[in-house]
XYZ file of C-alpha atoms in Angstrom:
626
model
C 107.732 35.048 32.146
C 110.534 37.203 34.219
C 111.525 35.032 36.559
C 115.472 33.999 37.001
C 117.358 31.883 39.312
C 120.922 33.030 40.635
C 123.849 30.711 39.732
C 126.710 30.003 42.450
C 129.158 27.490 43.265
C 128.030 25.062 46.524
C 129.441 21.890 47.486
C 129.864 18.503 49.462
C 128.354 18.270 53.542
C 128.716 16.753 56.932
C 126.600 14.433 58.550
C 124.723 15.494 62.086
C 123.547 12.601 64.312
C 121.059 13.555 66.459
C 120.097 10.533 69.600
C 116.353 12.531 69.822
C 113.925 13.859 67.862
C 113.309 17.088 66.817
C 110.044 19.361 67.984
C 109.127 19.203 63.548
C 106.757 22.015 64.575
C 109.115 24.719 65.562
C 109.608 28.227 64.156
C 112.397 30.279 64.206
C 112.250 34.105 63.278
C 114.938 36.206 62.897
C 113.163 38.196 66.180
C 113.131 35.575 68.581
C 115.765 33.321 69.746
C 115.210 30.453 68.484
C 115.074 27.827 71.730
C 112.711 25.311 70.458
C 114.461 24.357 67.404
C 116.441 21.324 69.116
C 115.784 19.166 71.368
C 118.619 18.958 74.521
C 121.740 16.572 73.872
C 123.153 15.518 70.605
C 125.657 13.971 69.601
C 128.904 15.891 67.979
C 128.400 15.480 63.850
C 130.307 12.928 61.142
C 131.873 14.589 58.989
C 131.570 12.697 55.503
C 133.624 12.592 52.633
C 132.251 14.904 50.216
C 134.545 17.343 48.105
C 134.479 20.718 49.725
C 133.473 23.945 48.399
C 135.435 26.112 46.170
C 134.590 29.900 47.067
C 133.108 31.641 44.149
C 135.105 33.963 42.750
C 134.186 37.669 41.917
C 135.092 38.180 37.997
C 137.601 41.018 38.119
C 137.038 43.783 35.497
C 133.819 46.287 35.339
C 131.081 43.575 34.348
C 131.441 41.617 37.950
C 128.446 39.163 37.658
C 126.616 38.211 40.503
C 128.408 35.986 42.980
C 125.411 33.361 43.667
C 123.273 33.227 40.638
C 122.236 29.987 38.635
C 120.733 29.138 35.342
C 116.622 29.102 35.407
C 114.918 25.523 37.239
C 114.527 24.085 33.726
C 117.981 22.739 33.703
C 119.233 20.149 30.278
C 119.671 17.188 32.946
C 118.640 13.972 31.561
C 115.916 12.505 32.423
C 116.491 9.341 35.036
C 114.710 6.364 32.877
C 114.035 3.001 35.021
C 113.980 -0.292 32.396
C 111.393 -1.413 31.194
C 109.450 -4.777 32.803
C 111.435 -7.255 31.751
C 108.097 -9.948 31.799
C 106.412 -6.994 29.182
C 103.760 -6.487 31.591
C 101.233 -4.104 30.453
C 100.319 -1.154 32.793
C 96.521 -0.813 30.926
C 93.878 -1.958 33.490
C 91.967 -4.824 33.543
C 87.937 -3.838 33.775
C 86.387 -6.704 36.355
C 82.858 -6.158 37.157
C 81.848 -5.719 41.206
C 79.596 -7.668 42.494
C 76.947 -5.370 42.807
C 76.001 -3.571 39.655
C 74.635 -0.187 40.386
C 70.866 0.651 38.795
C 70.238 2.150 35.379
C 69.512 5.874 37.178
C 72.354 5.510 39.520
C 74.526 5.291 36.255
C 73.048 7.785 34.951
C 73.797 10.684 37.700
C 77.730 9.044 38.123
C 80.393 10.967 36.352
C 83.480 9.053 34.325
C 85.355 9.252 36.812
C 83.270 7.340 39.140
C 81.854 4.697 36.699
C 86.318 3.883 35.652
C 86.398 3.697 39.098
C 84.024 1.268 39.657
C 84.602 -0.969 36.807
C 88.091 -0.549 37.724
C 89.272 1.362 34.533
C 90.506 3.629 36.317
C 94.265 4.585 35.317
C 97.017 4.006 38.069
C 99.589 5.611 35.666
C 100.188 8.160 32.719
C 103.477 7.497 31.438
C 104.581 4.124 30.333
C 107.131 1.803 32.576
C 109.412 2.672 30.229
C 109.954 6.195 30.722
C 108.945 6.782 34.298
C 111.831 8.420 36.326
C 113.926 7.602 39.216
C 113.065 9.156 42.648
C 116.420 8.602 43.815
C 117.735 12.374 42.664
C 114.942 15.387 43.043
C 115.252 18.412 41.618
C 116.026 21.003 38.738
C 119.099 22.241 39.134
C 122.085 19.590 38.939
C 125.555 20.398 40.831
C 126.978 20.495 37.740
C 125.459 23.810 36.750
C 125.666 25.588 40.246
C 123.406 23.371 42.055
C 123.905 21.356 45.520
C 125.911 18.139 45.479
C 123.049 15.651 44.857
C 124.311 13.857 48.471
C 124.647 17.288 50.726
C 121.778 16.086 52.917
C 121.359 12.256 52.199
C 123.372 11.756 55.201
C 121.567 13.641 57.418
C 118.900 12.952 60.533
C 115.231 13.321 58.830
C 114.358 15.031 61.477
C 116.622 17.631 61.583
C 115.870 18.123 57.654
C 112.454 17.897 58.536
C 112.466 20.761 61.251
C 114.174 22.929 59.032
C 112.221 22.775 56.473
C 108.345 22.903 58.287
C 110.037 25.797 59.883
C 110.239 27.845 57.094
C 106.879 29.364 57.128
C 106.876 33.204 55.196
C 110.048 35.370 53.202
C 113.310 35.677 54.525
C 114.490 39.636 55.313
C 117.249 39.268 53.097
C 117.314 39.337 49.552
C 120.620 37.526 49.110
C 119.310 34.823 51.581
C 116.532 34.132 49.789
C 118.050 33.938 46.336
C 120.396 31.090 48.427
C 117.459 29.534 49.891
C 115.739 28.800 46.703
C 118.840 27.234 44.727
C 119.070 25.117 47.727
C 116.017 23.933 47.962
C 115.415 23.473 43.434
C 119.112 21.530 43.343
C 118.626 18.438 42.551
C 119.071 16.594 45.848
C 118.727 12.795 47.398
C 116.622 12.548 50.612
C 118.089 11.753 53.468
C 118.071 8.286 54.226
C 115.220 7.989 56.694
C 112.699 10.428 54.952
C 110.339 9.531 52.008
C 111.491 11.280 48.448
C 107.925 12.273 47.873
C 107.699 14.442 51.439
C 111.369 15.656 51.052
C 110.115 16.882 47.303
C 106.790 18.155 49.032
C 108.425 19.819 51.819
C 111.222 21.858 49.562
C 108.247 22.838 47.541
C 106.283 23.835 49.873
C 108.705 26.305 51.839
C 109.217 27.764 47.526
C 105.505 27.937 47.401
C 106.002 30.227 50.631
C 108.434 32.380 49.491
C 106.949 33.779 46.504
C 108.598 31.208 43.810
C 105.706 29.532 42.649
C 107.056 29.075 39.289
C 110.319 26.962 40.571
C 108.064 24.781 42.837
C 106.207 23.647 39.606
C 109.272 22.567 38.180
C 110.730 20.793 41.177
C 107.058 19.229 41.739
C 107.024 18.467 38.092
C 110.219 16.037 38.556
C 107.962 13.708 40.214
C 105.813 11.145 38.000
C 102.309 12.046 39.254
C 101.851 8.357 39.998
C 103.986 9.042 43.299
C 102.419 11.480 44.479
C 100.724 11.772 47.464
C 98.473 13.753 49.432
C 100.618 16.518 50.901
C 102.912 16.979 47.030
C 99.290 17.310 45.541
C 98.153 19.728 48.331
C 101.996 22.167 47.189
C 101.266 21.016 43.368
C 98.217 22.407 43.555
C 98.787 25.764 45.216
C 102.264 26.734 42.663
C 99.613 26.006 40.048
C 97.317 28.288 41.119
C 100.175 30.822 41.722
C 101.198 31.125 38.351
C 97.522 30.900 36.356
C 98.649 27.554 35.042
C 95.505 25.409 36.731
C 95.763 22.483 33.412
C 98.894 21.495 35.294
C 96.889 19.977 37.782
C 95.132 17.756 35.809
C 97.390 14.386 35.555
C 96.782 14.266 39.263
C 93.234 15.115 39.548
C 92.940 12.166 37.234
C 95.182 9.914 38.939
C 94.420 10.756 42.475
C 90.853 13.051 42.307
C 89.941 10.743 45.662
C 92.610 11.887 47.666
C 90.949 15.456 47.982
C 87.159 16.826 48.157
C 87.371 20.532 48.958
C 85.492 22.516 46.797
C 88.544 24.116 44.489
C 89.693 20.872 44.025
C 86.174 19.867 42.893
C 85.953 22.669 40.053
C 89.524 21.772 39.505
C 88.542 18.490 38.270
C 85.458 20.008 36.450
C 87.654 21.856 34.356
C 90.294 19.192 33.703
C 87.087 16.877 32.444
C 86.435 19.968 30.274
C 90.053 20.291 28.406
C 90.106 16.615 28.066
C 87.486 16.214 26.088
C 84.311 15.442 28.465
C 82.300 18.835 28.121
C 79.205 17.934 28.908
C 80.102 15.938 32.050
C 82.134 19.090 32.914
C 79.155 21.488 32.397
C 77.051 18.930 34.384
C 79.425 19.279 37.460
C 79.740 22.784 37.272
C 76.143 23.376 37.122
C 75.443 21.412 40.048
C 78.273 22.807 42.304
C 76.789 26.412 41.877
C 72.983 25.375 42.460
C 74.551 23.401 45.705
C 76.645 26.205 46.469
C 79.595 24.023 47.462
C 81.697 27.449 46.944
C 81.272 31.029 46.680
C 79.356 32.167 43.386
C 82.568 33.902 42.045
C 84.722 31.336 42.676
C 81.906 28.572 40.576
C 81.399 31.120 38.096
C 85.427 31.606 37.360
C 85.803 28.012 36.771
C 82.523 27.930 34.524
C 84.088 30.719 32.137
C 87.243 28.506 32.176
C 85.777 25.377 31.452
C 83.478 27.486 28.266
C 86.378 27.717 26.751
C 87.144 24.880 25.844
C 84.125 22.793 25.941
C 82.328 25.507 23.529
C 79.641 26.069 25.838
C 76.712 28.162 24.776
C 75.702 31.023 27.534
C 78.100 33.467 28.350
C 79.203 33.573 32.012
C 78.738 37.275 33.814
C 81.295 37.880 36.184
C 80.394 40.260 38.792
C 82.679 41.884 41.433
C 80.100 43.832 43.761
C 79.283 41.141 46.523
C 83.183 39.513 46.029
C 85.285 41.253 49.830
C 88.103 39.724 49.514
C 90.666 38.184 47.098
C 91.987 34.906 47.493
C 94.404 32.522 44.818
C 91.522 30.982 43.275
C 89.926 34.302 42.489
C 93.231 35.885 41.219
C 94.402 33.092 39.726
C 91.665 32.172 37.224
C 91.042 35.722 36.531
C 94.283 36.226 35.486
C 93.964 33.149 33.849
C 90.673 34.587 32.074
C 91.767 37.751 31.543
C 89.357 39.364 34.097
C 90.421 43.002 35.216
C 90.174 42.611 39.411
C 88.532 45.892 40.738
C 91.343 47.838 42.362
C 89.683 48.162 45.629
C 90.149 44.348 46.056
C 94.086 44.892 44.960
C 94.221 47.687 47.488
C 93.943 45.768 50.277
C 95.627 42.458 49.055
C 98.776 40.696 50.796
C 101.898 40.611 49.454
C 101.367 36.969 48.478
C 98.946 38.561 45.137
C 102.152 41.548 44.536
C 104.330 38.428 43.979
C 102.438 36.804 41.639
C 101.817 39.371 40.100
C 105.498 40.277 39.176
C 105.904 36.930 37.606
C 102.686 37.272 35.822
C 103.081 37.713 32.359
C 99.564 37.803 31.021
C 99.048 40.966 33.516
C 99.843 44.405 32.170
C 102.724 46.567 32.415
C 101.925 48.782 35.130
C 100.459 46.078 37.292
C 103.445 44.515 37.080
C 105.938 47.492 37.773
C 104.186 47.952 40.939
C 104.636 44.244 42.025
C 108.039 44.259 40.432
C 109.833 46.509 43.299
C 108.199 43.514 46.249
C 109.682 41.014 43.625
C 112.978 42.758 43.426
C 113.106 43.340 46.906
C 113.172 40.073 48.153
C 115.259 38.001 45.214
C 112.319 36.924 43.254
C 113.373 39.000 40.539
C 116.928 39.785 39.932
C 118.299 43.194 38.305
C 118.309 41.739 34.716
C 114.877 41.126 34.620
C 113.841 44.568 36.383
C 115.875 46.363 33.157
C 114.016 43.848 30.968
C 110.791 44.701 32.452
C 111.063 48.583 32.039
C 112.587 48.257 28.860
C 109.079 46.497 27.882
C 107.371 49.816 29.604
C 109.613 51.939 27.635
C 108.988 50.534 24.310
C 104.956 50.482 25.023
C 103.295 54.427 24.234
C 100.605 52.639 25.971
C 101.330 52.746 29.428
C 101.044 55.874 31.212
C 101.625 57.336 35.162
C 104.598 56.549 37.402
C 105.941 52.819 35.411
C 106.351 55.251 32.563
C 108.160 58.223 33.737
C 110.462 55.558 36.065
C 110.812 54.176 32.490
C 112.393 56.737 31.186
C 114.386 57.781 33.601
C 115.636 54.717 33.917
C 117.343 55.405 30.544
C 118.684 58.358 31.193
C 120.366 56.725 34.069
C 121.991 54.962 31.046
C 122.533 57.133 28.360
C 122.077 61.072 30.001
C 124.641 63.665 28.676
C 126.969 63.780 32.009
C 127.247 61.500 34.969
C 125.723 64.009 37.237
C 122.264 63.303 35.080
C 122.660 60.088 34.872
C 123.145 60.052 38.851
C 120.503 62.840 39.300
C 117.673 60.254 37.175
C 118.690 57.274 39.510
C 118.134 59.712 42.699
C 114.362 60.258 40.570
C 114.389 56.280 40.467
C 114.962 55.387 44.790
C 113.028 58.416 45.836
C 114.330 61.429 47.773
C 112.297 60.661 50.759
C 114.519 58.802 53.589
C 116.772 55.314 52.602
C 116.322 54.684 49.355
C 113.819 51.910 47.624
C 115.798 48.039 47.643
C 113.720 47.417 44.894
C 114.849 50.315 42.842
C 118.324 49.524 44.298
C 118.162 46.517 42.656
C 116.653 48.151 39.011
C 119.303 50.724 38.976
C 122.041 48.227 39.397
C 124.055 48.088 36.430
C 123.704 51.715 35.978
C 125.301 52.738 38.912
C 128.256 49.899 37.523
C 128.761 52.248 34.653
C 129.296 55.655 37.016
C 132.863 55.978 37.124
C 134.468 56.825 40.803
C 134.337 60.404 41.032
C 135.260 62.878 44.138
C 132.216 65.013 42.530
C 129.983 62.536 43.340
C 131.336 61.088 46.978
C 127.592 61.764 48.443
C 126.237 59.503 46.434
C 128.388 56.872 46.924
C 126.633 55.019 49.587
C 123.648 54.894 47.353
C 125.556 53.783 44.284
C 127.743 51.317 46.080
C 124.477 49.486 47.521
C 122.900 49.327 44.281
C 125.925 47.748 42.786
C 125.690 45.306 45.806
C 122.440 44.858 45.404
C 123.273 43.042 42.357
C 126.460 41.306 43.228
C 128.085 43.860 41.146
C 131.157 44.047 43.814
C 133.895 44.622 41.528
C 132.471 47.692 40.291
C 131.886 48.335 43.870
C 135.107 48.649 44.598
C 136.386 50.705 42.268
C 134.965 53.391 44.672
C 137.071 52.298 47.663
C 139.746 55.255 46.794
C 136.961 57.770 46.768
C 135.207 57.618 50.308
C 136.320 58.432 53.521
C 137.049 55.567 56.654
C 134.154 55.130 58.502
C 131.853 57.188 56.200
C 128.753 54.755 54.943
C 130.099 53.430 51.685
C 133.139 52.737 53.396
C 131.437 50.388 55.910
C 129.774 48.420 52.934
C 132.827 47.945 51.419
C 134.669 46.813 53.927
C 131.911 43.553 54.434
C 131.770 42.952 50.341
C 135.535 43.311 49.613
C 136.543 40.228 48.201
C 139.784 39.592 49.089
C 141.713 40.786 52.278
C 144.293 41.021 53.637
C 144.750 42.145 57.352
C 141.598 43.750 59.606
C 139.652 46.607 59.750
C 140.352 49.651 61.594
C 138.954 49.821 64.714
C 139.114 53.453 64.453
C 137.240 53.324 61.505
C 134.459 51.188 62.974
C 134.122 53.626 65.684
C 133.891 56.581 63.366
C 130.876 54.576 61.145
C 129.120 53.946 64.489
C 129.491 57.790 65.567
C 128.008 59.145 62.245
C 125.231 56.308 62.034
C 121.537 57.842 62.530
C 119.480 54.384 61.454
C 117.314 53.740 64.234
C 119.023 52.034 67.177
C 122.016 52.384 65.079
C 121.352 48.920 63.217
C 123.335 49.238 60.254
C 126.517 49.759 63.070
C 125.048 46.935 65.107
C 125.595 44.600 61.501
C 128.426 46.296 60.493
C 129.945 44.235 63.477
C 128.552 41.137 63.596
C 128.928 41.346 59.785
C 132.762 42.113 59.294
C 133.302 39.710 62.735
C 131.220 36.761 61.296
C 134.308 37.752 57.999
C 136.903 37.572 60.570
C 137.587 40.819 59.505
C 137.796 42.143 62.997
C 139.647 40.963 65.889
C 136.823 39.080 68.078
C 137.878 40.530 71.135
C 137.408 43.749 69.876
C 134.349 42.993 67.836
C 132.324 41.525 71.206
C 133.130 44.858 72.946
C 131.933 46.692 70.126
C 128.355 44.721 70.309
C 128.531 45.026 73.684
C 128.452 49.269 73.960
C 125.814 48.756 71.229
C 123.850 46.466 73.737
C 124.343 43.512 71.506
C 125.571 39.697 72.582
C 127.355 38.068 69.853
C 128.602 35.068 71.302
C 125.550 33.718 73.737
C 124.603 30.282 72.240
C 121.287 28.817 71.351
C 120.504 26.142 70.319
C 119.866 27.260 66.531
C 123.582 28.784 66.682
C 124.892 26.140 67.841
C 123.593 23.502 65.182
C 124.357 25.710 61.908
C 127.538 26.206 64.184
C 127.964 22.117 63.782
C 127.197 22.200 60.207
C 129.524 24.135 59.339
C 131.647 22.517 61.390
C 131.523 19.532 59.581
C 131.486 21.763 56.033
C 128.077 21.512 55.095
C 126.348 24.151 52.679
C 123.465 22.963 52.336
C 122.752 22.396 55.980
C 123.805 25.935 56.924
C 121.336 27.458 53.573
C 118.737 25.557 55.404
C 119.514 26.880 58.678
C 120.471 30.404 57.649
C 116.902 30.579 55.834
C 115.538 29.728 59.133
C 117.040 32.114 60.936
C 116.162 35.162 58.567
C 112.627 35.144 58.237
C 110.746 38.317 58.761
C 109.000 40.985 57.027
C 111.708 43.460 57.441
C 115.657 43.952 58.711
C 114.420 44.959 62.372
C 113.180 41.424 62.953
C 116.745 40.644 62.446
C 119.415 40.225 65.179
C 122.494 40.979 65.173
C 123.551 37.911 67.161
C 121.732 35.597 64.580
C 123.613 37.496 61.235
C 127.055 36.796 62.729
C 126.208 32.990 62.941
C 125.134 32.833 59.338
C 127.724 35.287 58.197
C 130.447 33.049 59.254
C 128.913 29.586 58.511
C 128.235 30.681 55.206
C 131.806 32.372 54.867
C 133.744 29.271 56.816
C 131.379 26.629 54.162
C 132.723 28.248 51.136
C 130.036 30.328 50.560
C 131.704 33.475 51.181
C 130.379 35.726 48.364
C 126.665 35.125 49.530
C 128.045 35.975 53.415
C 129.470 39.061 52.219
C 126.027 40.243 49.757
C 124.159 39.260 53.014
C 126.692 41.227 55.279
C 126.623 44.264 53.042
C 122.777 44.405 52.502
C 121.930 44.086 56.277
C 124.393 47.386 56.005
C 122.220 49.129 53.940
C 119.324 48.066 55.180
C 119.619 48.486 58.298
């Protein structure tokens, strides 16, 4: 598995009070003014006594680390144990005969689960009382491991948190915004006071699934005892297990809560779980009945039969034929990958980004397929620069991999080990692609190679791409070495102006004007994002920023309900709430959906709550990708 979670410093939270309920079904995307997030009127926020955050410092030297990284969410936090029942009462179900027993014919047609339920033998828990976990804090990254403080959202209105989570329905335009939101959602948090912890876990896991982070979502739902699951948490847990091709992971839920769902895929999953729990005969009968009754498309049932047969040692081969299949769905993609069944190219060509995000983190897939998917995953923040290098190292070592992925792996080695710096940069150009703007996923791939290139006047023409590549992995100190080489007002200067860790004084207005004059991006988006980013970081005088933005056709200070809300969250120093609202405002599939006004308020809010490293990286990414 080549998945990583970035690490960063987070802290404290204040409380926001609302005097009326939120409309939780509202979706706020980056390209539209989020007018419907909040109702008219809300009270001034009440800061809580939580500790204020410390800005994440950049590591000095030539190997600076990413400013917002966190350990993989399988951390070593101690389990939360509920004391054993002092009465010594047993959890084992006690059989109780029903008033009316079924006939022998009816019993013969019933499944084992149905018989257990009839006789009251169906278990309510799958673990003893002495080792059940409290739901006071749910998550996978503790504050000591780089996550948010556990009480960060405890004092917030449930309606606000619910609206922010329900409103985040898709990927973010920003790689660094994705990394920040993922870390916030995965943190070990206490639910808002008036929200059920199970609902809170389900909402967070659902957003992680939609971001293309099913591995993190699966870890999050596993931090809740299965006996506590409700229908919503079962749904997002099922989605995360399917997306990771871990079908058997849902089996405890099918055993304890089998009756909460009746859809075809759930029925097929229950049959698979029966097969792997020693009830092969029952599973075989159920799957044969599903095939006869056509409860689901034939391909879905056949894949389930083959998966179940692997456990039940059933006789008879199951032939998988794709001829009549016109589209993929998550179930087909998951089981085909788990079984090693090749999905036809024609189906993958028409597949949505969901399948490529899943393919990037699926270790059972061919390396060439994962490399094809990795560009999307790196661009969106799912894969780190180190994970990308690890993937291509495997490709380089495997002589059986051919085609573009193999060629790229060779050129990546040249980017590290070329005889001259010019040769190394030439190799990076081949990886980036020479047509138009470099692919941002490839910039992530070459980040560490770019950091090994010393600042050199002879390579000044490539400075912008080299700096953008380093900043894609958060290597800001390495990037700043080019400050003495690039000219004021150049593309590379613009990146360094927002990425600089510490700056005394403000940037030169004339340098910004030079950048604007030379900007050839569509709609001068790079210039608009530069002005918004510098203003958000406080590196441009407010009046100057407003004037420059106005000349470019933007209004940075026109308020909306969303801008008021994120500004209020920053005022009370609540980085967790700022991160949720920033994610809400960064939804979209490309930077054309982001407005300078949104960027300004996001960067400003993050900078004010101590997340200056994330604020700088988001601003630099906007300039690089605008």
